[in-house]
CSV table of C-alpha atoms in Angstrom, one decimal:
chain,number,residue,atom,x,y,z
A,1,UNK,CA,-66.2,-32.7,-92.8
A,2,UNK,CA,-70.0,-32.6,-93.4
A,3,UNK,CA,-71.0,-31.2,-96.6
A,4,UNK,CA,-67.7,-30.3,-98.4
A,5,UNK,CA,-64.3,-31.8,-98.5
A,6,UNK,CA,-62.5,-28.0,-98.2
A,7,UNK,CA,-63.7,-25.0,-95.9
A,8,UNK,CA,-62.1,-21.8,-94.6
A,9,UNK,CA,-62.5,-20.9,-90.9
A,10,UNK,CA,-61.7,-17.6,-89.1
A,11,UNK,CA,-60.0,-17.6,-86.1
A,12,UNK,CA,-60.2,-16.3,-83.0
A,13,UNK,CA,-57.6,-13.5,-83.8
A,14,UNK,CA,-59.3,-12.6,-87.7
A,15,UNK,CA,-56.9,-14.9,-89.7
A,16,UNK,CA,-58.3,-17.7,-92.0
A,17,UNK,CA,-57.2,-21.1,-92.3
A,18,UNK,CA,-58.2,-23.2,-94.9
A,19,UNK,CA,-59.0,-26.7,-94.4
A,20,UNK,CA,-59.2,-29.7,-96.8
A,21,UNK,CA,-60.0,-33.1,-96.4
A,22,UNK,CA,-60.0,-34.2,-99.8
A,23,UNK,CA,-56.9,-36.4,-99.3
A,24,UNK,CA,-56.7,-36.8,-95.5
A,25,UNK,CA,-56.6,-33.5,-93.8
A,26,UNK,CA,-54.4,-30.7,-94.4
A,27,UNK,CA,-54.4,-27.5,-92.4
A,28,UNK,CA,-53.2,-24.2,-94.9
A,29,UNK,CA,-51.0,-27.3,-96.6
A,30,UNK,CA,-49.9,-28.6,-93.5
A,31,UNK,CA,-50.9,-32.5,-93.0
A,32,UNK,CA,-52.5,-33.8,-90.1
A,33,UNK,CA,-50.5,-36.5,-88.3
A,34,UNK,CA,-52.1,-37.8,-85.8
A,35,UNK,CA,-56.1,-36.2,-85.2
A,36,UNK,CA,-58.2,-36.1,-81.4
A,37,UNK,CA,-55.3,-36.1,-79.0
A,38,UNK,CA,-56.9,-35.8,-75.3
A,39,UNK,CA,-55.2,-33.3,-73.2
A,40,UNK,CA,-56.5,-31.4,-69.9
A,41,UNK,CA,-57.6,-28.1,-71.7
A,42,UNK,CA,-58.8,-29.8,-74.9
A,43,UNK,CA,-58.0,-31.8,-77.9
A,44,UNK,CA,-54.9,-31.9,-80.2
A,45,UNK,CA,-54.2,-32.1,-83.8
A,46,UNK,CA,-50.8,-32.7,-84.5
A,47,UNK,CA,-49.4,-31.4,-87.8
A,48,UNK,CA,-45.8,-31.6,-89.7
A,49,UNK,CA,-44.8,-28.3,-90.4
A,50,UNK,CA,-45.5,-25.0,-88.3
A,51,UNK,CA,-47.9,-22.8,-89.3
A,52,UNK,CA,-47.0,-19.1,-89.5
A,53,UNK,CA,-49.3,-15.3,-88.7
A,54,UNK,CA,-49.2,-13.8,-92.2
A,55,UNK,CA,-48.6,-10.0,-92.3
């Protein structure tokens, strides 16, 4: 992360997600596992738990 170690985003659909890389990364709490997998259609980020749409 450039400037800051946490951030919030807006996705495509409205929602935010808020991203810290203070101690590794985490993803609305979630932990990044493994970072910049290459796939055809882009780039995964695996995490360990499954984020959930809130309302």
């Amino acid at each position: 992360m450039r400037d800051t170690a946490q951030r919030s985003y807006r996705t495509g659909t409205g929602a935010t997600v808020h991203v810290d890389g203070t101690d590794g990364v985490t993803v609305n709490g979630a932990r990044v596992v493994t970072a910049d997998i290459a796939c055809t259609n882009g780039v995964i980020h695996a995490i360990d738990t499954v984020l959930l749409p809130t309302g």
